[in-house]
Amino acid sequence: MADLVCELFEPIQEGTLVDATFGGGGHSLRLRQVIAPHVRIMGIDRDPAVGERAAALGLDVILGNFADLEYLLSWAGVENLAGVLFDFGLSSDQLDHPERGFSYHRSGPLDMRMDPRSGLTAAQVVNTWDYQSLNRVISEYGEDPSSRRIARAIVANRPLVDTLALAEVVAGAVPAALRRKGHPARRTFQAIRMAVNDELHAVRTGLEAALGRLNEGGRCVAISYHSLEDRLVKQRFARGGTDCVCPPDLPVCGCGLNAGLRPLVKGAVRPGPAEVELNRRARSARLRAVEKLAA
């Protein structure tokens, strides 16, 4: 959805735009072609591996979690923002390296940390969490109807030593009818990854900080790949776009509400068939975008 992202940010004439999920740098490179040199593009990513890529591309990147956006901007001496881009979830680079532990197709360590320096690993979740905790995470984050079966199977087959072992246990626990709806371990891997990286908390806090730092006329674009992420974005954008809710016959506003955000696209934009054909990983993407209004 790079073309739409560039189109949404193209009106920005000056200031700093933060690519809060730098990843492989694809969005930042495209944006630099469209809005540089008048707009500074600054990347943020928690994965130390992005440093070399950013240097090779000639782009500025701060190593950190966008959940700490408020602190990172203060540390970098950035007061206000002209734009913020979030592209949640995993980057292709992380998925394509089995040693990171994100893939259920190839053998790798049970890691799944976006920042290898952080504490909790997938191995700890899988091999030490009790049945109730595993069931809750797989049910809530993975939205998997077989969460109970999967949690019981994981506990019964401990210790699990790598990603393929986990994928096989999950596949064996899922009813045959559901195995035909994509890889049976996809939801479980997604759920464990989200727990390891505390991803929903990062979405909430990062989004709040970004909207708070936007200049009048500044823009925030968020691309989600999971319904829970998209729901948080949708609710926050909707809350910011709420105007006076007083009864129409009330002569003076008593609620004090004024919309602070204006939607730039209708609802959530999905990738077209041509883009999905080129990149299967984009098929679940949902893009939402808003503009900051005067206070």
PDB file of N, CA and C in Angstrom, residues 122-201:
ATOM      1  N   ALA A 122       9.656 -16.842  23.342  1.00  0.00           N
ATOM      2  CA  ALA A 122       8.589 -17.804  23.070  1.00  0.00           C
ATOM      3  C   ALA A 122       8.834 -19.110  23.810  1.00  0.00           C
ATOM      4  N   ALA A 123      10.092 -19.490  23.998  1.00  0.00           N
ATOM      5  CA  ALA A 123      10.411 -20.718  24.730  1.00  0.00           C
ATOM      6  C   ALA A 123       9.880 -20.651  26.158  1.00  0.00           C
ATOM      7  N   GLN A 124      10.002 -19.496  26.784  1.00  0.00           N
ATOM      8  CA  GLN A 124       9.483 -19.348  28.152  1.00  0.00           C
ATOM      9  C   GLN A 124       7.958 -19.439  28.169  1.00  0.00           C
ATOM     10  N   VAL A 125       7.317 -18.809  27.198  1.00  0.00           N
ATOM     11  CA  VAL A 125       5.855 -18.874  27.120  1.00  0.00           C
ATOM     12  C   VAL A 125       5.398 -20.307  26.931  1.00  0.00           C
ATOM     13  N   VAL A 126       5.986 -20.983  25.957  1.00  0.00           N
ATOM     14  CA  VAL A 126       5.550 -22.333  25.581  1.00  0.00           C
ATOM     15  C   VAL A 126       5.860 -23.353  26.668  1.00  0.00           C
ATOM     16  N   ASN A 127       7.013 -23.237  27.288  1.00  0.00           N
ATOM     17  CA  ASN A 127       7.473 -24.297  28.196  1.00  0.00           C
ATOM     18  C   ASN A 127       7.262 -24.021  29.682  1.00  0.00           C
ATOM     19  N   THR A 128       6.853 -22.797  30.045  1.00  0.00           N
ATOM     20  CA  THR A 128       6.684 -22.519  31.482  1.00  0.00           C
ATOM     21  C   THR A 128       5.304 -21.972  31.845  1.00  0.00           C
ATOM     22  N   TRP A 129       4.581 -21.383  30.920  1.00  0.00           N
ATOM     23  CA  TRP A 129       3.274 -20.840  31.265  1.00  0.00           C
ATOM     24  C   TRP A 129       2.272 -21.961  31.497  1.00  0.00           C
ATOM     25  N   ASP A 130       1.359 -21.767  32.442  1.00  0.00           N
ATOM     26  CA  ASP A 130       0.380 -22.807  32.744  1.00  0.00           C
ATOM     27  C   ASP A 130      -0.716 -22.850  31.660  1.00  0.00           C
ATOM     28  N   TYR A 131      -1.536 -23.882  31.759  1.00  0.00           N
ATOM     29  CA  TYR A 131      -2.584 -24.099  30.760  1.00  0.00           C
ATOM     30  C   TYR A 131      -3.509 -22.892  30.629  1.00  0.00           C
ATOM     31  N   GLN A 132      -3.932 -22.334  31.739  1.00  0.00           N
ATOM     32  CA  GLN A 132      -4.871 -21.209  31.701  1.00  0.00           C
ATOM     33  C   GLN A 132      -4.283 -20.008  30.961  1.00  0.00           C
ATOM     34  N   SER A 133      -3.008 -19.722  31.217  1.00  0.00           N
ATOM     35  CA  SER A 133      -2.369 -18.574  30.567  1.00  0.00           C
ATOM     36  C   SER A 133      -2.207 -18.806  29.067  1.00  0.00           C
ATOM     37  N   LEU A 134      -1.806 -20.012  28.705  1.00  0.00           N
ATOM     38  CA  LEU A 134      -1.658 -20.332  27.285  1.00  0.00           C
ATOM     39  C   LEU A 134      -3.001 -20.257  26.566  1.00  0.00           C
ATOM     40  N   ASN A 135      -4.027 -20.815  27.177  1.00  0.00           N
ATOM     41  CA  ASN A 135      -5.357 -20.793  26.573  1.00  0.00           C
ATOM     42  C   ASN A 135      -5.844 -19.355  26.380  1.00  0.00           C
ATOM     43  N   ARG A 136      -5.609 -18.522  27.399  1.00  0.00           N
ATOM     44  CA  ARG A 136      -6.053 -17.132  27.314  1.00  0.00           C
ATOM     45  C   ARG A 136      -5.361 -16.400  26.161  1.00  0.00           C
ATOM     46  N   VAL A 137      -4.055 -16.559  26.052  1.00  0.00           N
ATOM     47  CA  VAL A 137      -3.299 -15.860  25.012  1.00  0.00           C
ATOM     48  C   VAL A 137      -3.693 -16.340  23.618  1.00  0.00           C
ATOM     49  N   ILE A 138      -3.807 -17.652  23.438  1.00  0.00           N
ATOM     50  CA  ILE A 138      -4.144 -18.195  22.121  1.00  0.00           C
ATOM     51  C   ILE A 138      -5.574 -17.831  21.741  1.00  0.00           C
ATOM     52  N   SER A 139      -6.453 -17.784  22.734  1.00  0.00           N
ATOM     53  CA  SER A 139      -7.844 -17.418  22.478  1.00  0.00           C
ATOM     54  C   SER A 139      -7.988 -15.930  22.179  1.00  0.00           C
ATOM     55  N   GLU A 140      -7.363 -15.080  23.001  1.00  0.00           N
ATOM     56  CA  GLU A 140      -7.539 -13.632  22.867  1.00  0.00           C
ATOM     57  C   GLU A 140      -6.717 -13.055  21.721  1.00  0.00           C
ATOM     58  N   TYR A 141      -5.425 -13.372  21.687  1.00  0.00           N
ATOM     59  CA  TYR A 141      -4.557 -12.786  20.669  1.00  0.00           C
ATOM     60  C   TYR A 141      -4.639 -13.539  19.337  1.00  0.00           C
ATOM     61  N   GLY A 142      -4.797 -14.857  19.416  1.00  0.00           N
ATOM     62  CA  GLY A 142      -4.882 -15.640  18.189  1.00  0.00           C
ATOM     63  C   GLY A 142      -6.296 -15.804  17.678  1.00  0.00           C
ATOM     64  N   GLU A 143      -7.276 -15.502  18.539  1.00  0.00           N
ATOM     65  CA  GLU A 143      -8.692 -15.671  18.196  1.00  0.00           C
ATOM     66  C   GLU A 143      -8.938 -17.059  17.586  1.00  0.00           C
ATOM     67  N   ASP A 144      -8.322 -18.048  18.223  1.00  0.00           N
ATOM     68  CA  ASP A 144      -8.389 -19.420  17.719  1.00  0.00           C
ATOM     69  C   ASP A 144      -9.450 -20.215  18.481  1.00  0.00           C
ATOM     70  N   PRO A 145     -10.445 -20.765  17.771  1.00  0.00           N
ATOM     71  CA  PRO A 145     -11.499 -21.534  18.438  1.00  0.00           C
ATOM     72  C   PRO A 145     -10.996 -22.835  19.065  1.00  0.00           C
ATOM     73  N   SER A 146      -9.795 -23.264  18.677  1.00  0.00           N
ATOM     74  CA  SER A 146      -9.216 -24.501  19.220  1.00  0.00           C
ATOM     75  C   SER A 146      -8.223 -24.217  20.336  1.00  0.00           C
ATOM     76  N   SER A 147      -8.313 -23.062  20.964  1.00  0.00           N
ATOM     77  CA  SER A 147      -7.303 -22.655  21.946  1.00  0.00           C
ATOM     78  C   SER A 147      -7.153 -23.647  23.088  1.00  0.00           C
ATOM     79  N   ARG A 148      -8.257 -24.208  23.573  1.00  0.00           N
ATOM     80  CA  ARG A 148      -8.169 -25.156  24.689  1.00  0.00           C
ATOM     81  C   ARG A 148      -7.407 -26.406  24.277  1.00  0.00           C
ATOM     82  N   ARG A 149      -7.754 -26.939  23.128  1.00  0.00           N
ATOM     83  CA  ARG A 149      -7.059 -28.140  22.624  1.00  0.00           C
ATOM     84  C   ARG A 149      -5.559 -27.865  22.467  1.00  0.00           C
ATOM     85  N   ILE A 150      -5.250 -26.703  21.888  1.00  0.00           N
ATOM     86  CA  ILE A 150      -3.851 -26.373  21.615  1.00  0.00           C
ATOM     87  C   ILE A 150      -3.078 -26.188  22.918  1.00  0.00           C
ATOM     88  N   ALA A 151      -3.656 -25.473  23.875  1.00  0.00           N
ATOM     89  CA  ALA A 151      -2.974 -25.256  25.146  1.00  0.00           C
ATOM     90  C   ALA A 151      -2.710 -26.573  25.861  1.00  0.00           C
ATOM     91  N   ARG A 152      -3.704 -27.469  25.859  1.00  0.00           N
ATOM     92  CA  ARG A 152      -3.508 -28.784  26.498  1.00  0.00           C
ATOM     93  C   ARG A 152      -2.404 -29.571  25.805  1.00  0.00           C
ATOM     94  N   ALA A 153      -2.377 -29.522  24.469  1.00  0.00           N
ATOM     95  CA  ALA A 153      -1.365 -30.268  23.717  1.00  0.00           C
ATOM     96  C   ALA A 153       0.038 -29.729  23.979  1.00  0.00           C
ATOM     97  N   ILE A 154       0.167 -28.401  24.073  1.00  0.00           N
ATOM     98  CA  ILE A 154       1.477 -27.811  24.358  1.00  0.00           C
ATOM     99  C   ILE A 154       1.976 -28.268  25.730  1.00  0.00           C
ATOM    100  N   VAL A 155       1.119 -28.197  26.731  1.00  0.00           N
ATOM    101  CA  VAL A 155       1.515 -28.609  28.087  1.00  0.00           C
ATOM    102  C   VAL A 155       1.892 -30.092  28.107  1.00  0.00           C
ATOM    103  N   ALA A 156       1.145 -30.923  27.386  1.00  0.00           N
ATOM    104  CA  ALA A 156       1.379 -32.365  27.397  1.00  0.00           C
ATOM    105  C   ALA A 156       2.659 -32.761  26.672  1.00  0.00           C
ATOM    106  N   ASN A 157       3.147 -31.930  25.775  1.00  0.00           N
ATOM    107  CA  ASN A 157       4.313 -32.297  24.953  1.00  0.00           C
ATOM    108  C   ASN A 157       5.579 -31.521  25.313  1.00  0.00           C
ATOM    109  N   ARG A 158       5.591 -30.883  26.446  1.00  0.00           N
ATOM    110  CA  ARG A 158       6.795 -30.184  26.886  1.00  0.00           C
ATOM    111  C   ARG A 158       7.918 -31.147  27.222  1.00  0.00           C
ATOM    112  N   PRO A 159       9.170 -30.711  27.056  1.00  0.00           N
ATOM    113  CA  PRO A 159       9.590 -29.416  26.523  1.00  0.00           C
ATOM    114  C   PRO A 159       9.598 -29.418  24.995  1.00  0.00           C
ATOM    115  N   LEU A 160       9.221 -28.308  24.425  1.00  0.00           N
ATOM    116  CA  LEU A 160       9.284 -28.110  22.980  1.00  0.00           C
ATOM    117  C   LEU A 160      10.539 -27.303  22.681  1.00  0.00           C
ATOM    118  N   VAL A 161      11.323 -27.793  21.712  1.00  0.00           N
ATOM    119  CA  VAL A 161      12.665 -27.237  21.546  1.00  0.00           C
ATOM    120  C   VAL A 161      12.813 -26.270  20.379  1.00  0.00           C
ATOM    121  N   ASP A 162      11.927 -26.332  19.379  1.00  0.00           N
ATOM    122  CA  ASP A 162      12.065 -25.415  18.252  1.00  0.00           C
ATOM    123  C   ASP A 162      10.699 -25.119  17.626  1.00  0.00           C
ATOM    124  N   THR A 163      10.709 -24.270  16.617  1.00  0.00           N
ATOM    125  CA  THR A 163       9.464 -23.807  16.007  1.00  0.00           C
ATOM    126  C   THR A 163       8.709 -24.929  15.289  1.00  0.00           C
ATOM    127  N   LEU A 164       9.436 -25.817  14.630  1.00  0.00           N
ATOM    128  CA  LEU A 164       8.758 -26.911  13.929  1.00  0.00           C
ATOM    129  C   LEU A 164       8.088 -27.860  14.916  1.00  0.00           C
ATOM    130  N   ALA A 165       8.725 -28.110  16.040  1.00  0.00           N
ATOM    131  CA  ALA A 165       8.124 -28.975  17.058  1.00  0.00           C
ATOM    132  C   ALA A 165       6.822 -28.358  17.564  1.00  0.00           C
ATOM    133  N   LEU A 166       6.836 -27.052  17.807  1.00  0.00           N
ATOM    134  CA  LEU A 166       5.623 -26.360  18.252  1.00  0.00           C
ATOM    135  C   LEU A 166       4.544 -26.418  17.172  1.00  0.00           C
ATOM    136  N   ALA A 167       4.923 -26.170  15.928  1.00  0.00           N
ATOM    137  CA  ALA A 167       3.952 -26.192  14.826  1.00  0.00           C
ATOM    138  C   ALA A 167       3.306 -27.570  14.676  1.00  0.00           C
ATOM    139  N   GLU A 168       4.093 -28.632  14.861  1.00  0.00           N
ATOM    140  CA  GLU A 168       3.564 -29.988  14.734  1.00  0.00           C
ATOM    141  C   GLU A 168       2.578 -30.301  15.859  1.00  0.00           C
ATOM    142  N   VAL A 169       2.895 -29.876  17.061  1.00  0.00           N
ATOM    143  CA  VAL A 169       1.998 -30.109  18.199  1.00  0.00           C
ATOM    144  C   VAL A 169       0.683 -29.369  17.983  1.00  0.00           C
ATOM    145  N   VAL A 170       0.765 -28.125  17.535  1.00  0.00           N
ATOM    146  CA  VAL A 170      -0.449 -27.337  17.290  1.00  0.00           C
ATOM    147  C   VAL A 170      -1.279 -27.973  16.193  1.00  0.00           C
ATOM    148  N   ALA A 171      -0.626 -28.360  15.099  1.00  0.00           N
ATOM    149  CA  ALA A 171      -1.340 -28.972  13.977  1.00  0.00           C
ATOM    150  C   ALA A 171      -2.064 -30.242  14.415  1.00  0.00           C
ATOM    151  N   GLY A 172      -1.426 -31.014  15.291  1.00  0.00           N
ATOM    152  CA  GLY A 172      -2.047 -32.243  15.771  1.00  0.00           C
ATOM    153  C   GLY A 172      -3.232 -32.005  16.681  1.00  0.00           C
ATOM    154  N   ALA A 173      -3.284 -30.825  17.287  1.00  0.00           N
ATOM    155  CA  ALA A 173      -4.369 -30.517  18.219  1.00  0.00           C
ATOM    156  C   ALA A 173      -5.587 -29.913  17.528  1.00  0.00           C
ATOM    157  N   VAL A 174      -5.396 -29.366  16.333  1.00  0.00           N
ATOM    158  CA  VAL A 174      -6.481 -28.693  15.616  1.00  0.00           C
ATOM    159  C   VAL A 174      -7.322 -29.722  14.861  1.00  0.00           C
ATOM    160  N   PRO A 175      -8.649 -29.659  14.951  1.00  0.00           N
ATOM    161  CA  PRO A 175      -9.508 -30.593  14.215  1.00  0.00           C
ATOM    162  C   PRO A 175      -9.227 -30.574  12.721  1.00  0.00           C
ATOM    163  N   ALA A 176      -9.363 -31.718  12.089  1.00  0.00           N
ATOM    164  CA  ALA A 176      -9.027 -31.857  10.671  1.00  0.00           C
ATOM    165  C   ALA A 176      -9.748 -30.841   9.790  1.00  0.00           C
ATOM    166  N   ALA A 177     -10.999 -30.556  10.105  1.00  0.00           N
ATOM    167  CA  ALA A 177     -11.779 -29.623   9.275  1.00  0.00           C
ATOM    168  C   ALA A 177     -11.167 -28.227   9.267  1.00  0.00           C
ATOM    169  N   LEU A 178     -10.517 -27.839  10.382  1.00  0.00           N
ATOM    170  CA  LEU A 178      -9.931 -26.502  10.461  1.00  0.00           C
ATOM    171  C   LEU A 178      -8.539 -26.436   9.854  1.00  0.00           C
ATOM    172  N   ARG A 179      -7.907 -27.583   9.669  1.00  0.00           N
ATOM    173  CA  ARG A 179      -6.556 -27.585   9.085  1.00  0.00           C
ATOM    174  C   ARG A 179      -6.567 -27.164   7.624  1.00  0.00           C
ATOM    175  N   ARG A 180      -7.736 -27.228   6.999  1.00  0.00           N
ATOM    176  CA  ARG A 180      -7.830 -26.869   5.582  1.00  0.00           C
ATOM    177  C   ARG A 180      -7.979 -25.362   5.382  1.00  0.00           C
ATOM    178  N   LYS A 181      -8.061 -24.599   6.478  1.00  0.00           N
ATOM    179  CA  LYS A 181      -8.224 -23.144   6.390  1.00  0.00           C
ATOM    180  C   LYS A 181      -6.910 -22.437   6.701  1.00  0.00           C
ATOM    181  N   GLY A 182      -5.903 -22.740   5.927  1.00  0.00           N
ATOM    182  CA  GLY A 182      -4.581 -22.168   6.167  1.00  0.00           C
ATOM    183  C   GLY A 182      -3.787 -23.011   7.142  1.00  0.00           C
ATOM    184  N   HIS A 183      -2.559 -22.626   7.389  1.00  0.00           N
ATOM    185  CA  HIS A 183      -1.698 -23.393   8.289  1.00  0.00           C
ATOM    186  C   HIS A 183      -2.283 -23.376   9.703  1.00  0.00           C
ATOM    187  N   PRO A 184      -2.459 -24.539  10.329  1.00  0.00           N
ATOM    188  CA  PRO A 184      -3.112 -24.594  11.643  1.00  0.00           C
ATOM    189  C   PRO A 184      -2.335 -23.913  12.762  1.00  0.00           C
ATOM    190  N   ALA A 185      -1.034 -23.681  12.560  1.00  0.00           N
ATOM    191  CA  ALA A 185      -0.240 -23.049  13.624  1.00  0.00           C
ATOM    192  C   ALA A 185      -0.171 -21.520  13.483  1.00  0.00           C
ATOM    193  N   ARG A 186      -0.734 -20.967  12.437  1.00  0.00           N
ATOM    194  CA  ARG A 186      -0.587 -19.528  12.176  1.00  0.00           C
ATOM    195  C   ARG A 186      -1.099 -18.683  13.336  1.00  0.00           C
ATOM    196  N   ARG A 187      -2.305 -18.983  13.815  1.00  0.00           N
ATOM    197  CA  ARG A 187      -2.897 -18.181  14.882  1.00  0.00           C
ATOM    198  C   ARG A 187      -2.135 -18.315  16.196  1.00  0.00           C
ATOM    199  N   THR A 188      -1.670 -19.515  16.504  1.00  0.00           N
ATOM    200  CA  THR A 188      -0.933 -19.730  17.748  1.00  0.00           C
ATOM    201  C   THR A 188       0.399 -18.991  17.721  1.00  0.00           C
ATOM    202  N   PHE A 189       1.113 -19.073  16.613  1.00  0.00           N
ATOM    203  CA  PHE A 189       2.380 -18.355  16.499  1.00  0.00           C
ATOM    204  C   PHE A 189       2.155 -16.851  16.620  1.00  0.00           C
ATOM    205  N   GLN A 190       1.105 -16.378  15.979  1.00  0.00           N
ATOM    206  CA  GLN A 190       0.773 -14.961  16.059  1.00  0.00           C
ATOM    207  C   GLN A 190       0.493 -14.553  17.505  1.00  0.00           C
ATOM    208  N   ALA A 191      -0.277 -15.369  18.217  1.00  0.00           N
ATOM    209  CA  ALA A 191      -0.645 -15.055  19.602  1.00  0.00           C
ATOM    210  C   ALA A 191       0.581 -15.022  20.506  1.00  0.00           C
ATOM    211  N   ILE A 192       1.457 -16.018  20.385  1.00  0.00           N
ATOM    212  CA  ILE A 192       2.649 -16.076  21.227  1.00  0.00           C
ATOM    213  C   ILE A 192       3.572 -14.907  20.918  1.00  0.00           C
ATOM    214  N   ARG A 193       3.725 -14.592  19.629  1.00  0.00           N
ATOM    215  CA  ARG A 193       4.556 -13.446  19.233  1.00  0.00           C
ATOM    216  C   ARG A 193       4.025 -12.153  19.835  1.00  0.00           C
ATOM    217  N   MET A 194       2.708 -11.972  19.800  1.00  0.00           N
ATOM    218  CA  MET A 194       2.115 -10.747  20.345  1.00  0.00           C
ATOM    219  C   MET A 194       2.312 -10.665  21.850  1.00  0.00           C
ATOM    220  N   ALA A 195       2.264 -11.814  22.533  1.00  0.00           N
ATOM    221  CA  ALA A 195       2.491 -11.827  23.978  1.00  0.00           C
ATOM    222  C   ALA A 195       3.949 -11.531  24.305  1.00  0.00           C
ATOM    223  N   VAL A 196       4.858 -12.144  23.562  1.00  0.00           N
ATOM    224  CA  VAL A 196       6.289 -11.948  23.795  1.00  0.00           C
ATOM    225  C   VAL A 196       6.670 -10.477  23.650  1.00  0.00           C
ATOM    226  N   ASN A 197       6.106  -9.814  22.640  1.00  0.00           N
ATOM    227  CA  ASN A 197       6.492  -8.436  22.330  1.00  0.00           C
ATOM    228  C   ASN A 197       5.527  -7.386  22.888  1.00  0.00           C
ATOM    229  N   ASP A 198       4.502  -7.845  23.618  1.00  0.00           N
ATOM    230  CA  ASP A 198       3.527  -6.934  24.229  1.00  0.00           C
ATOM    231  C   ASP A 198       3.011  -5.932  23.193  1.00  0.00           C
ATOM    232  N   GLU A 199       2.564  -6.471  22.061  1.00  0.00           N
ATOM    233  CA  GLU A 199       2.292  -5.639  20.894  1.00  0.00           C
ATOM    234  C   GLU A 199       1.063  -4.745  21.041  1.00  0.00           C
ATOM    235  N   LEU A 200       0.019  -5.213  21.693  1.00  0.00           N
ATOM    236  CA  LEU A 200      -1.168  -4.380  21.811  1.00  0.00           C
ATOM    237  C   LEU A 200      -0.921  -3.173  22.724  1.00  0.00           C
ATOM    238  N   HIS A 201      -0.153  -3.377  23.769  1.00  0.00           N
ATOM    239  CA  HIS A 201       0.225  -2.244  24.622  1.00  0.00           C
ATOM    240  C   HIS A 201       1.012  -1.217  23.814  1.00  0.00           C
TER     241      HIS A 201
END
